[in-house]
mmCIF file of C-alpha atoms in Angstrom:
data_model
loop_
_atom_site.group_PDB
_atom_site.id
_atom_site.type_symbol
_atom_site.label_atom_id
_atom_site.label_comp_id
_atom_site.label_asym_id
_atom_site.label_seq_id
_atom_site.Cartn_x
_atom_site.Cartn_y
_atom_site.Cartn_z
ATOM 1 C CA UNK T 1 52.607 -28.852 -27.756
ATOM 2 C CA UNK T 2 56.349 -28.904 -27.593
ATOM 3 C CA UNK T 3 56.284 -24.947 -26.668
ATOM 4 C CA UNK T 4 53.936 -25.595 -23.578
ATOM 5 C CA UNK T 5 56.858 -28.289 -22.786
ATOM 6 C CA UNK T 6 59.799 -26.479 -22.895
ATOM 7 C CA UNK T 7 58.116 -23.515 -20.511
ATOM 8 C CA UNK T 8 57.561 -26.182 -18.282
ATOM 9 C CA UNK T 9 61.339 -27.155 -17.645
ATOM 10 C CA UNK T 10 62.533 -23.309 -17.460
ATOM 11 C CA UNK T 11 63.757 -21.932 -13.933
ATOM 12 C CA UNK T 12 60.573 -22.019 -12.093
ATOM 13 C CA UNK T 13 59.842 -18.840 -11.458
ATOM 14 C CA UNK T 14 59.228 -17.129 -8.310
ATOM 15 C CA UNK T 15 60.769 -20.017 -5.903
ATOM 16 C CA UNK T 16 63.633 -19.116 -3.799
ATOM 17 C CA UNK T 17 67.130 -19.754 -3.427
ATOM 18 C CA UNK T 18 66.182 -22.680 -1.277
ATOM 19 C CA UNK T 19 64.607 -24.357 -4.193
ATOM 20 C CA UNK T 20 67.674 -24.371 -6.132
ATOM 21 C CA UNK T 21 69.958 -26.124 -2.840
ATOM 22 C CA UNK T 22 67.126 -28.425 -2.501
ATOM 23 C CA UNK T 23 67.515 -29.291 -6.406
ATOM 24 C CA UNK T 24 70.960 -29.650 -5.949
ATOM 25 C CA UNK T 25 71.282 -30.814 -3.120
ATOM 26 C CA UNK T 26 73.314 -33.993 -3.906
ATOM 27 C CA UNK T 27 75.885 -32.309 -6.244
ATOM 28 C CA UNK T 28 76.048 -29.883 -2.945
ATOM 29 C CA UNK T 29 76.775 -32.983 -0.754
ATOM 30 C CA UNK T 30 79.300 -34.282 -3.151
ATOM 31 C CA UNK T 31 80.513 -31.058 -3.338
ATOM 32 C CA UNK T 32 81.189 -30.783 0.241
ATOM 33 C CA UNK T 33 82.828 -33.987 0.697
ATOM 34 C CA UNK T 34 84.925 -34.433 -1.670
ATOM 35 C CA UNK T 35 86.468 -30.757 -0.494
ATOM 36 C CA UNK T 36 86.620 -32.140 3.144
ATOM 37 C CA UNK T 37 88.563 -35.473 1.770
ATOM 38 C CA UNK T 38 90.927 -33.602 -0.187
ATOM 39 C CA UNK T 39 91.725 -31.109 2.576
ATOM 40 C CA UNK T 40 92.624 -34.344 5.013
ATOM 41 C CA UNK T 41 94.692 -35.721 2.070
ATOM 42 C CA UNK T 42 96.299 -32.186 1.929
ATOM 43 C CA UNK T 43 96.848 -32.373 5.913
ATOM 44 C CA UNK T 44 97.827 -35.462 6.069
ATOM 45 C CA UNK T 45 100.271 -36.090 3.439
ATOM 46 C CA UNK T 46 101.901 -32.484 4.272
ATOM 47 C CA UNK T 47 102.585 -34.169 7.383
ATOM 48 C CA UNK T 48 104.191 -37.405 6.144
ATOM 49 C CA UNK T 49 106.414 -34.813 3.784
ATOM 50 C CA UNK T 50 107.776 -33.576 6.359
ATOM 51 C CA UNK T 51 108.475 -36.235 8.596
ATOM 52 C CA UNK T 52 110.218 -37.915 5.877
ATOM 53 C CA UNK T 53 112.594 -34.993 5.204
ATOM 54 C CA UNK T 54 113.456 -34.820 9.111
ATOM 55 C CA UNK T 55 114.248 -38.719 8.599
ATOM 56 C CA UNK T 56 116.503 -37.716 5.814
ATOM 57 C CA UNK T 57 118.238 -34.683 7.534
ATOM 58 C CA UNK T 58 119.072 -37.200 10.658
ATOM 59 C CA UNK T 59 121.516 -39.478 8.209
ATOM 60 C CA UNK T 60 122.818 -36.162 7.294
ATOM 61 C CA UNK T 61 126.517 -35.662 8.554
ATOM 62 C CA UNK T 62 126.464 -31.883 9.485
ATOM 63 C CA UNK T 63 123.005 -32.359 11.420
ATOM 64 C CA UNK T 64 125.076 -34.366 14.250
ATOM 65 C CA UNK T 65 126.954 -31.864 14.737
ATOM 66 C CA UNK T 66 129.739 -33.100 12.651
ATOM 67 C CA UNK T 67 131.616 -29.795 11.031
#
């Protein structure tokens, strides 16, 4: 009964939207995390950016006040 089959994998009808997170849930998780991760990497290297351009504007001349 291949028909009978294939009705049997179809969307489950009638459960809620919870059903579907708790199906999901590890792609959710995944999900989640890697957007947290990438958002410190973001953070973090925006920081080291600019720290290393400050470095460079110190060995500039005109930033000691040299006209």
């Amino acid at each position: 009964m291949p028909h009978a089959a294939s009705q049997q994998r179809s969307t489950r009808p009638g459960r809620p939207l919870g059903g579907w997170v708790k199906d999901h849930g590890l792609l959710l998780a995944n999900i989640g995390l890697f957007l947290v991760f990438f958002g410190g990497m973001t953070v973090s290297g925006a920081a080291e950016y600019s720290e290393d351009q400050l470095g460079d504007a110190a060995r500039l001349p005109w930033h000691r006040g040299i006209p």
